[in-house]
């Protein structure tokens, strides 16, 4: 006999859509078996009725044959040969009638009894268990819905205890009912074979016995075949008994082991959070907006498949794509007074989804799993091992590490020496060259015990020094591409380039050095490590406007300028060496934590694969700004020279007029008159005469 398909009793507690789908297949199989066995029962009942009719008809035939000689036919009524022959036939048929009566009794016992018992007992048991399981499943769903609606702000211990107890009772009832239902369906796979083979075996044995009574020439091969069938039926019965005993033991063990899992929010000390997962599956409540302020929550089964988050409702054969979570962002959120909610935002920021987990453990595991998948760790050969190393590195990131020189030397190929006075040109540095950090440690890059700011402080509630007030941005609503009207000159009117990017603020901290891109790399490492350690997944999304004058962070919804960074104060910018979505820049401002008047703050952002483009735009705008200022300085210098030349010409004209006036005889006095020139006029006159002499000499 081939192997028997069985439902996995161990997966009844999880109650996944795959298990429900497999259960649906077994239920369809049970329905098909029920329909088929009803038809087979009707056919065999017809055989039984026909056999009874045949037995009665045979007996009637024998009786009629005996009465042949008593008949008076008009022609040939005195045929004694025919009468004696029919009498002999009557004896044979009477014996056959007795055999048919015995056959009818054997068919009733060996054929009709097994199939009737299977139809009336086993199939009805399956239907009863199905109804009980459906009721238990509906009660469990209702209990889960009440538990999910528990208020986070207005907690009532009595209500919470009643709802939790209801969830425990309904889940236990569903689990036990489901296990017995699965056991009955698995047993049905054996019983259907027995119910098919036993009636046929009884039918054939009755027929053989019937034929043996009439003939001794029965085929031995057929007897051997039927014997083998009988042996197989016995083997299946023994296997069924053993498997039923094993399943009953499994049910008892699972009932004991699964008792703590009936609680919806288990104790985290007994069930610790696994932060190294790259695959996860389970039920989540998904928020669906039905209007401007109204929404509904649907409970569906979610699972990860590669870089995709899949969802599957009960009754569906397969899951559907819910969201592409490659390069996505995930964070814990507060939503509609519900606990354990988190939000997933796609890499382009166009799609987001809010989901609710059942417990704190599931909440943290879902966030960590999606965060690991977002980093594409699942593409490696040992994803969980790599995820563990990444998380361990994040935990160790806050511990001071060796100097950059030691770290760089460890990564340098063997045999390659480092020049002692090498100088490199950084693509993000605004100076011509910067000395390489030969012996620069972490303390010389980042100030010790520097606090990290993970969110943008709105200029309405707190002004950034040297930023918002200096540019008069306050909380005023601005057009990201410049403003016009009102008779005032827009601050971006003279800008050559305007570029807008979507960025997410990761954090900022004060640094002690601003002349090497390693400062930006080290700041990225510390901010990302701090976010991983403290489970900070929330990021503020903004529009970064890059102009020739400044960098602006604009609220995408209200168009309010959150922060303004003067472009001349941006002294350094760089993109992450591996993850090109990360970039940062160093802003030199007045004041700060240091004792000097100037301090440097490094800001780190995440973009949509546009980190290098943003840095290039900042460099291009700065060069354009410097070129524009250089042009203005040249124009101003030319204007001053032109004004000076006009003044010289004006003084020369005045001097010529005075000389001409003094040379007139009618205006000269006896005492003599002279003209007093100012010092500037005399100097200009001397310069004019020297210029004329040089021209004559040339």
XYZ file of C-alpha atoms in Angstrom, residues 2-696:
695
model
C 1.278 3.502 -0.766
C 1.895 6.060 1.995
C -1.021 7.733 3.747
C -1.396 11.535 3.523
C -1.784 13.011 6.990
C -2.486 16.387 8.531
C 0.342 17.723 10.777
C -1.090 17.733 14.279
C 1.967 19.661 15.525
C 0.929 22.736 13.502
C -2.591 22.976 14.882
C -1.623 25.614 17.446
C -0.106 27.942 14.846
C -3.250 27.589 12.719
C -1.570 29.098 9.661
C -3.366 29.598 6.333
C -1.201 26.811 4.900
C -2.544 24.464 7.554
C -6.077 25.718 6.923
C -5.583 25.226 3.179
C -4.338 21.688 3.779
C -7.293 21.141 6.091
C -9.554 22.349 3.308
C -8.044 19.741 1.000
C -8.741 17.006 3.557
C -12.285 18.310 4.059
C -12.850 18.266 0.316
C -11.466 14.740 0.279
C -13.839 13.759 3.098
C -16.754 15.281 1.206
C -15.743 13.447 -1.945
C -15.415 10.204 0.021
C -18.853 10.776 1.538
C -20.460 11.356 -1.873
C -18.677 8.406 -3.416
C -19.490 6.060 -0.524
C -23.153 7.075 -0.680
C -23.235 6.137 -4.338
C -21.364 2.897 -3.662
C -23.719 2.134 -0.803
C -26.708 2.579 -3.103
C -25.123 0.323 -5.737
C -24.304 -2.402 -3.203
C -27.754 -2.071 -1.706
C -29.134 -2.699 -5.174
C -26.938 -5.795 -5.401
C -28.264 -6.958 -2.066
C -31.847 -6.230 -3.080
C -31.207 -7.894 -6.432
C -29.755 -10.939 -4.698
C -32.789 -11.192 -2.475
C -34.974 -10.784 -5.532
C -32.882 -13.364 -7.368
C -33.234 -15.802 -4.521
C -36.994 -15.299 -4.425
C -37.206 -15.412 -8.211
C -35.116 -18.618 -8.319
C -37.321 -20.241 -5.737
C -40.388 -19.166 -7.696
C -38.838 -20.548 -10.872
C -38.162 -23.883 -9.209
C -41.735 -23.969 -7.972
C -43.089 -23.163 -11.418
C -40.910 -25.850 -12.984
C -42.300 -28.396 -10.582
C -45.831 -27.430 -11.567
C -45.094 -27.872 -15.280
C -46.488 -31.396 -15.385
C -49.755 -30.199 -13.955
C -50.267 -27.786 -16.755
C -52.702 -28.590 -19.537
C -51.470 -27.310 -22.851
C -53.603 -27.704 -25.968
C -50.610 -28.982 -27.879
C -47.901 -31.330 -26.547
C -49.151 -31.371 -23.021
C -48.241 -35.045 -22.555
C -44.468 -34.613 -23.286
C -42.969 -36.682 -20.439
C -39.356 -36.034 -21.490
C -39.908 -32.386 -21.177
C -41.563 -32.843 -17.847
C -38.797 -35.064 -16.453
C -36.181 -32.644 -17.766
C -37.905 -29.698 -16.182
C -38.228 -31.633 -12.950
C -34.470 -32.127 -12.975
C -34.004 -28.450 -13.702
C -36.429 -27.745 -10.904
C -34.251 -29.695 -8.438
C -31.084 -27.906 -9.615
C -32.737 -24.503 -9.532
C -34.199 -25.258 -6.120
C -30.681 -26.028 -4.922
C -29.540 -22.792 -6.562
C -32.343 -20.982 -4.801
C -31.027 -22.299 -1.488
C -27.533 -21.169 -2.464
C -28.869 -17.733 -3.353
C -30.567 -17.499 0.004
C -27.255 -18.308 1.689
C -25.542 -15.741 -0.593
C -28.050 -13.050 0.424
C -27.296 -13.700 4.079
C -23.544 -13.532 3.445
C -23.921 -10.285 1.456
C -25.862 -8.724 4.316
C -23.133 -9.627 6.817
C -19.930 -9.233 4.768
C -20.852 -6.468 2.303
C -23.641 -4.287 3.621
C -22.654 -4.173 7.296
C -19.127 -2.642 6.854
C -20.201 0.033 4.375
C -23.294 0.876 6.407
C -21.190 1.211 9.569
C -18.688 3.481 7.742
C -21.487 5.618 6.351
C -23.518 5.957 9.543
C -20.710 6.147 12.116
C -17.405 7.367 10.646
C -18.693 9.949 8.154
C -21.159 11.389 10.638
C -18.348 11.671 13.196
C -16.342 13.768 10.715
C -19.313 16.080 10.126
C -19.881 16.491 13.871
C -16.217 17.303 14.544
C -16.238 19.784 11.666
C -19.171 21.666 13.177
C -17.578 21.684 16.637
C -14.261 22.897 15.195
C -15.979 25.694 13.261
C -17.718 26.882 16.413
C -14.440 26.788 18.375
C -12.633 28.677 15.606
C -15.316 31.387 15.520
C -15.172 31.719 19.324
C -11.381 32.059 19.148
C -11.590 34.740 16.454
C -14.128 36.677 18.487
C -11.927 36.443 21.594
C -8.875 37.622 19.644
C -10.825 40.599 18.262
C -11.888 41.601 21.776
C -8.320 41.240 22.985
C -6.985 43.343 20.101
C -9.403 46.132 20.998
C -8.048 46.437 24.534
C -7.322 50.067 25.257
C -3.714 51.028 25.734
C -4.451 54.226 27.616
C -7.450 53.162 29.723
C -6.376 49.775 30.992
C -8.847 47.928 33.199
C -7.313 44.988 35.025
C -10.633 43.207 35.407
C -11.576 43.587 31.744
C -8.055 42.655 30.658
C -8.135 39.534 32.873
C -11.542 38.489 31.520
C -10.502 39.028 27.901
C -7.177 37.211 28.439
C -8.955 34.312 30.138
C -11.435 34.210 27.268
C -8.566 34.065 24.752
C -6.898 31.305 26.778
C -10.071 29.213 26.991
C -11.079 29.676 23.353
C -7.575 29.018 22.073
C -7.259 25.865 24.166
C -10.670 24.661 23.020
C -9.825 25.361 19.383
C -6.451 23.630 19.701
C -7.884 20.502 21.306
C -10.832 20.336 18.922
C -8.540 20.883 15.952
C -6.175 18.124 17.047
C -9.039 15.617 17.427
C -10.480 16.772 14.123
C -7.112 16.268 12.421
C -6.814 12.846 14.033
C -10.259 11.862 12.730
C -9.410 13.099 9.223
C -6.114 11.208 9.267
C -7.914 8.090 10.475
C -10.446 8.548 7.721
C -7.679 7.949 5.173
C -7.291 4.468 6.593
C -10.977 3.824 7.114
C -11.887 4.735 3.569
C -9.594 1.989 2.288
C -11.043 -0.465 4.736
C -14.580 0.655 3.900
C -13.852 0.126 0.215
C -12.032 -3.175 0.475
C -14.000 -4.982 3.178
C -17.395 -4.872 1.373
C -15.774 -5.966 -1.865
C -13.917 -8.716 -0.078
C -17.169 -9.862 1.566
C -18.971 -9.713 -1.741
C -16.325 -11.762 -3.522
C -16.065 -14.311 -0.721
C -19.827 -14.727 -0.711
C -19.816 -15.229 -4.461
C -16.960 -17.732 -4.207
C -18.791 -19.617 -1.510
C -21.836 -19.512 -3.717
C -19.918 -20.881 -6.667
C -18.209 -23.524 -4.547
C -21.560 -24.878 -3.647
C -22.258 -25.388 -7.328
C -18.848 -26.164 -8.696
C -15.495 -27.430 -7.539
C -13.637 -25.869 -10.437
C -13.102 -22.482 -8.880
C -9.885 -20.779 -9.963
C -7.112 -21.182 -7.405
C -5.538 -17.938 -8.607
C -8.660 -16.022 -7.668
C -8.650 -17.615 -4.249
C -4.995 -16.648 -3.813
C -5.758 -13.091 -4.900
C -8.608 -12.786 -2.478
C -6.430 -14.236 0.227
C -3.817 -11.592 -0.441
C -6.459 -8.886 -0.313
C -7.640 -10.164 3.016
C -4.064 -10.142 4.321
C -3.585 -6.559 3.132
C -6.758 -5.475 4.855
C -5.506 -6.934 8.099
C -2.147 -5.171 7.711
C -3.866 -1.836 7.103
C -5.996 -2.377 10.155
C -2.940 -3.089 12.313
C -1.144 -0.024 10.886
C -4.193 2.089 11.587
C -4.308 0.930 15.181
C -0.616 1.757 15.690
C -0.919 5.198 14.054
C -3.999 6.062 16.083
C -2.112 5.187 19.258
C 0.835 7.383 18.167
C -1.436 10.322 17.332
C -3.198 10.038 20.676
C 0.184 10.175 22.446
C 1.213 13.175 20.333
C -2.002 14.970 21.252
C -1.357 14.393 24.952
C 2.244 15.659 24.690
C 1.230 18.755 22.699
C -1.534 19.606 25.140
C 1.020 19.712 27.956
C 3.740 21.557 25.983
C 1.413 24.113 24.360
C -0.296 25.318 27.520
C 1.978 28.423 27.975
C 1.480 29.371 24.320
C -2.247 29.855 24.769
C -1.570 33.205 26.475
C -1.597 35.965 23.802
C 1.285 37.948 25.362
C 3.747 35.394 26.822
C 6.389 36.228 29.407
C 9.473 37.641 27.578
C 11.778 36.075 30.160
C 10.580 32.595 29.181
C 10.360 33.342 25.461
C 13.199 35.796 24.593
C 13.149 37.975 21.471
C 15.185 36.673 18.523
C 16.684 39.685 16.720
C 18.582 37.644 14.116
C 15.611 36.435 12.074
C 15.443 36.913 8.320
C 12.146 35.053 7.924
C 8.985 35.312 9.998
C 5.337 34.389 9.694
C 2.289 35.000 11.843
C -1.003 36.794 12.182
C -1.068 40.616 12.151
C -3.833 43.199 12.210
C -3.603 45.444 9.139
C -5.025 48.984 9.216
C -7.176 49.897 6.206
C -8.419 53.461 5.833
C -12.084 53.657 4.864
C -12.409 57.443 4.952
C -10.731 60.622 6.008
C -10.803 59.744 9.694
C -12.223 56.211 9.775
C -10.369 52.936 9.370
C -10.798 49.204 9.835
C -8.429 46.499 11.044
C -8.276 43.145 9.253
C -6.514 40.137 10.743
C -4.457 38.322 8.131
C -1.558 35.920 8.038
C 1.699 37.627 6.991
C 4.970 35.972 6.042
C 8.234 37.056 4.457
C 9.428 35.567 1.195
C 12.826 36.838 0.153
C 12.584 40.626 0.022
C 8.764 40.636 -0.078
C 6.139 40.803 2.637
C 3.245 38.506 1.723
C -0.275 38.392 3.145
C -2.797 35.585 3.023
C -6.369 35.503 4.204
C -8.130 32.399 5.407
C -9.482 30.389 2.553
C -6.870 31.614 0.081
C -4.779 28.943 -1.567
C -1.664 31.133 -1.782
C -0.471 34.477 -0.431
C -0.299 37.787 -2.282
C 2.343 40.519 -2.304
C 1.713 43.091 0.413
C 4.881 45.212 0.053
C 8.430 45.137 -1.256
C 10.542 45.496 1.895
C 13.968 45.713 0.242
C 15.591 48.978 1.390
C 12.439 49.875 3.323
C 12.203 51.576 6.694
C 10.305 50.241 9.705
C 9.475 51.946 12.984
C 7.222 51.537 16.000
C 4.231 53.912 15.950
C 1.224 54.842 18.077
C -2.003 54.308 16.165
C -5.611 54.557 17.310
C -4.880 53.641 20.921
C -3.689 50.157 19.926
C -0.677 48.357 21.321
C 2.265 46.880 19.454
C 1.805 48.833 16.204
C 4.572 49.429 13.687
C 4.776 51.114 10.288
C 6.594 49.927 7.160
C 7.508 52.497 4.493
C 8.770 51.471 1.047
C 12.158 52.639 -0.195
C 10.631 55.351 -2.400
C 8.306 56.586 0.361
C 5.206 56.154 -1.822
C 3.659 53.255 0.087
C 3.319 52.612 3.794
C 1.423 50.124 5.917
C 0.565 50.071 9.624
C 0.378 46.638 11.251
C -0.374 45.461 14.784
C 1.312 42.472 16.403
C -0.292 40.257 19.011
C 2.450 40.493 21.631
C 5.484 42.561 22.527
C 7.746 39.682 21.502
C 6.166 39.455 18.039
C 6.260 43.255 17.769
C 10.023 43.448 18.307
C 10.761 40.347 16.217
C 8.773 41.690 13.253
C 10.623 45.023 13.395
C 14.037 43.334 13.640
C 13.215 40.826 10.889
C 12.039 43.500 8.449
C 15.051 45.637 9.329
C 17.372 42.677 8.579
C 15.589 42.000 5.285
C 15.811 45.691 4.383
C 19.588 45.356 4.613
C 19.357 42.396 2.141
C 21.015 40.028 4.596
C 18.735 37.243 3.366
C 20.703 37.080 0.084
C 23.772 35.667 1.850
C 24.443 31.988 2.422
C 24.037 32.114 6.212
C 21.616 35.006 6.766
C 20.952 34.399 10.462
C 24.673 34.173 11.235
C 25.351 37.424 9.369
C 22.387 39.098 11.093
C 23.818 38.008 14.447
C 27.197 39.502 13.535
C 25.578 42.749 12.419
C 23.614 43.030 15.654
C 26.716 42.166 17.669
C 28.663 44.829 15.795
C 25.907 47.316 16.580
C 26.174 46.442 20.264
C 29.940 46.886 20.183
C 29.709 50.119 18.182
C 29.348 52.279 21.273
C 32.632 50.920 22.690
C 35.709 52.959 21.610
C 37.459 51.107 18.828
C 41.112 51.288 17.689
C 42.367 54.323 15.857
C 41.678 54.875 12.212
C 45.342 54.247 11.460
C 45.203 50.768 13.023
C 41.888 50.000 11.379
C 43.103 51.142 7.972
C 46.403 49.334 8.327
C 44.550 46.103 9.179
C 42.593 46.396 5.955
C 45.690 47.222 3.867
C 47.050 44.332 1.735
C 50.207 42.655 2.963
C 53.438 44.133 1.708
C 51.952 47.523 0.948
C 53.460 50.301 2.999
C 51.849 53.605 3.792
C 53.651 56.833 2.910
C 54.457 58.740 6.086
C 53.409 62.132 4.733
C 50.768 61.146 2.189
C 48.057 63.682 1.429
C 44.722 62.814 -0.116
C 42.061 64.902 -1.760
C 38.572 64.181 -0.448
C 35.687 64.386 -2.829
C 33.536 65.884 -0.100
C 36.055 68.335 1.391
C 35.785 71.929 0.371
C 39.524 72.620 0.707
C 42.097 71.738 -1.909
C 43.738 68.982 0.163
C 43.507 67.627 3.720
C 46.120 65.698 5.628
C 45.424 61.996 6.040
C 44.481 60.894 9.539
C 47.744 59.125 10.226
C 47.413 58.817 13.960
C 43.995 60.310 14.611
C 41.937 58.436 17.157
C 38.199 58.490 17.688
C 38.478 61.028 20.505
C 40.032 63.537 18.105
C 37.112 63.123 15.686
C 34.069 63.082 17.955
C 33.852 64.881 21.265
C 33.656 62.462 24.213
C 30.168 61.863 25.673
C 28.603 63.778 22.825
C 24.778 63.563 22.888
C 23.040 62.451 19.701
C 19.935 64.231 18.425
C 17.643 61.798 16.602
C 14.876 64.197 15.607
C 14.646 67.622 14.019
C 13.679 70.353 16.460
C 11.125 72.588 14.812
C 12.195 76.253 14.607
C 8.825 77.205 16.057
C 9.676 75.690 19.428
C 13.486 75.999 19.470
C 15.813 78.049 17.289
C 18.960 76.499 15.978
C 21.955 78.766 16.668
C 23.169 80.570 13.632
C 20.567 78.947 11.389
C 16.875 79.723 11.508
C 17.085 83.253 12.910
C 20.005 84.236 10.721
C 17.914 83.586 7.640
C 14.573 84.719 9.003
C 12.907 81.394 8.309
C 11.084 80.948 11.618
C 7.923 78.956 10.982
C 7.023 80.769 7.788
C 5.498 78.684 5.004
C 7.849 78.748 2.036
C 7.831 77.681 -1.531
C 10.661 75.157 -1.983
C 11.493 76.640 -5.388
C 11.640 80.285 -4.279
C 9.036 82.894 -3.389
C 7.861 85.952 -5.269
C 5.404 88.754 -4.652
C 4.894 91.113 -1.784
C 7.433 93.580 -3.160
C 10.269 91.770 -1.302
C 13.229 90.140 -2.894
C 13.320 86.361 -2.471
C 16.351 85.000 -0.739
C 16.814 82.449 -3.535
C 16.347 84.928 -6.353
C 20.038 84.958 -7.270
C 20.484 81.202 -6.947
C 21.659 79.453 -10.069
C 20.470 75.919 -9.245
C 17.537 74.567 -7.266
C 17.365 70.796 -6.643
C 14.898 68.991 -4.376
C 15.540 65.606 -2.757
C 13.575 63.376 -0.386
C 15.652 62.640 2.716
C 15.123 61.121 6.172
C 16.961 62.566 9.156
C 18.938 59.943 11.109
C 20.690 62.119 13.672
C 23.318 64.756 14.402
C 26.133 65.180 16.874
C 28.984 67.566 17.565
C 32.414 66.647 16.140
C 35.889 67.936 16.919
C 37.324 67.771 13.396
C 35.927 68.936 10.055
C 38.775 68.417 7.606
C 38.438 64.727 6.673
C 35.506 62.576 5.443
C 36.343 59.954 8.082
C 34.582 62.277 10.514
C 31.341 61.744 8.575
C 31.909 57.972 8.397
C 32.533 57.728 12.135
C 29.447 59.839 12.891
C 27.350 57.547 10.656
C 28.657 54.510 12.513
C 27.901 55.899 15.959
C 24.414 57.179 15.048
C 23.394 53.910 13.353
C 24.795 51.906 16.257
C 22.910 54.035 18.781
C 19.678 53.615 16.810
C 20.134 49.834 16.720
C 20.939 49.579 20.422
C 18.027 51.759 21.591
C 15.568 50.369 18.982
C 14.967 53.788 17.452
C 13.382 53.216 14.044
C 11.423 56.455 13.657
C 12.834 58.835 11.024
C 11.618 62.308 10.064
C 11.101 62.637 6.316
C 11.786 66.043 4.739
C 12.489 67.710 1.418
C 16.094 68.880 1.068
C 16.324 71.959 -1.149
C 19.856 72.590 -2.437
C 20.544 76.145 -3.664
C 23.612 78.282 -4.212
C 23.008 80.072 -0.913
C 21.943 77.407 1.552
C 20.485 73.975 2.239
C 16.892 73.883 3.468
C 14.937 71.122 5.193
C 11.273 71.651 4.317
C 8.261 69.845 5.777
C 6.699 67.926 2.823
C 3.135 68.544 4.020
C 3.120 72.077 5.432
C 6.030 73.459 3.352
C 7.427 75.014 6.535
C 11.198 75.368 6.590
C 12.445 73.252 9.471
C 16.155 74.077 9.253
C 18.377 76.247 7.073
C 22.079 75.538 6.616
C 24.173 78.352 5.081
C 26.194 76.874 2.246
C 29.444 78.680 3.256
C 29.170 77.018 6.676
C 29.010 73.515 5.110
C 32.721 72.706 5.275
C 32.596 68.949 4.595
C 30.252 66.439 2.986
C 30.565 62.752 2.092
C 28.605 59.648 1.112
C 28.876 56.284 2.859
C 31.455 54.103 1.170
C 29.166 51.041 0.867
C 25.595 52.220 1.400
C 25.200 55.070 -1.084
C 21.846 56.022 0.397
C 23.569 57.438 3.480
C 25.248 60.837 3.341
C 26.207 63.555 5.768
C 27.773 66.974 6.034
C 29.568 68.990 8.689
C 28.250 72.451 9.544
C 30.568 74.960 11.212
C 28.536 77.187 13.528
C 29.175 79.681 16.297
C 28.974 78.504 19.901
C 28.588 74.867 20.854
C 29.885 72.558 23.515
C 33.534 73.431 22.989
C 35.215 76.389 24.621
C 36.101 78.041 21.323
C 33.735 80.332 19.490
C 33.271 77.943 16.553
C 31.929 74.398 16.741
C 31.220 71.719 14.137
C 28.074 69.599 13.976
C 27.722 66.580 11.665
C 24.247 65.837 10.249
C 23.461 62.361 8.863
C 20.618 61.654 6.410
C 19.218 58.730 4.425
C 18.040 59.277 0.855
C 16.447 57.190 -1.874
C 19.680 56.035 -3.544
C 20.662 59.669 -4.175
C 23.476 60.235 -1.667
C 26.197 60.823 -4.252
C 23.880 62.998 -6.346
C 23.103 65.193 -3.333
C 26.810 65.601 -2.506
C 27.548 66.450 -6.127
C 24.762 69.034 -6.079
C 26.134 70.600 -2.890
C 29.607 70.798 -4.447
C 28.233 72.177 -7.716
C 26.150 74.816 -5.950
C 29.066 75.812 -3.748
C 31.348 76.215 -6.747
C 28.633 78.167 -8.521
C 28.177 80.345 -5.429
C 31.905 80.997 -5.185
C 32.054 81.823 -8.872
C 29.081 84.164 -8.498
C 30.730 85.912 -5.560
C 33.982 86.201 -7.497
C 32.105 87.796 -10.400
C 30.436 90.222 -7.982
C 33.796 91.141 -6.437
C 35.283 91.799 -9.905
C 32.268 93.922 -10.844
C 32.546 95.861 -7.580
C 36.258 96.455 -8.156
C 35.629 97.652 -11.701
C 32.868 99.918 -10.445
C 35.218 101.439 -7.859
C 37.936 102.010 -10.486
C 35.384 103.577 -12.820
C 34.140 105.881 -10.058
C 37.702 106.834 -9.207
C 38.490 107.587 -12.874
C 35.383 109.766 -13.161
C 36.411 111.650 -10.011
C 39.908 112.240 -11.454
C 38.434 113.546 -14.693
C 36.091 115.798 -12.773
C 38.986 117.209 -10.672
C 41.078 117.784 -13.805
C 38.231 119.697 -15.414
C 37.814 121.791 -12.271
C 41.547 122.470 -12.146
C 41.639 123.484 -15.822
C 38.708 125.813 -15.291
C 40.395 127.470 -12.326
C 43.709 127.837 -14.193
C 41.922 129.375 -17.154
C 40.078 131.753 -14.855
C 43.260 132.818 -13.071
C 45.124 133.531 -16.350
C 42.650 136.143 -17.502
C 44.284 139.746 -17.225
C 41.057 141.538 -16.379
C 40.504 139.267 -13.379
C 44.096 139.508 -11.980
C 44.726 141.729 -8.960
C 47.815 143.805 -8.194
C 48.524 141.807 -5.139
C 48.421 138.564 -7.151
C 46.034 135.695 -6.775
C 46.626 131.956 -6.496
C 44.511 128.851 -6.434
C 44.784 126.350 -3.582
C 44.278 122.775 -4.665
C 43.284 120.014 -2.348
C 45.771 117.289 -1.578
C 43.783 114.773 -3.596
C 43.619 117.095 -6.541
C 47.355 117.779 -6.407
C 48.129 114.088 -6.205
C 45.819 113.342 -9.110
C 47.427 116.179 -11.078
C 50.882 114.771 -10.385
C 49.701 111.327 -11.423
C 48.257 112.794 -14.634
C 51.536 114.576 -15.453
C 53.587 111.473 -14.754
C 51.253 109.472 -17.002
C 51.732 112.014 -19.803
C 55.516 111.860 -19.379
C 55.482 108.074 -19.575
C 53.361 108.243 -22.730
C 55.793 110.718 -24.333
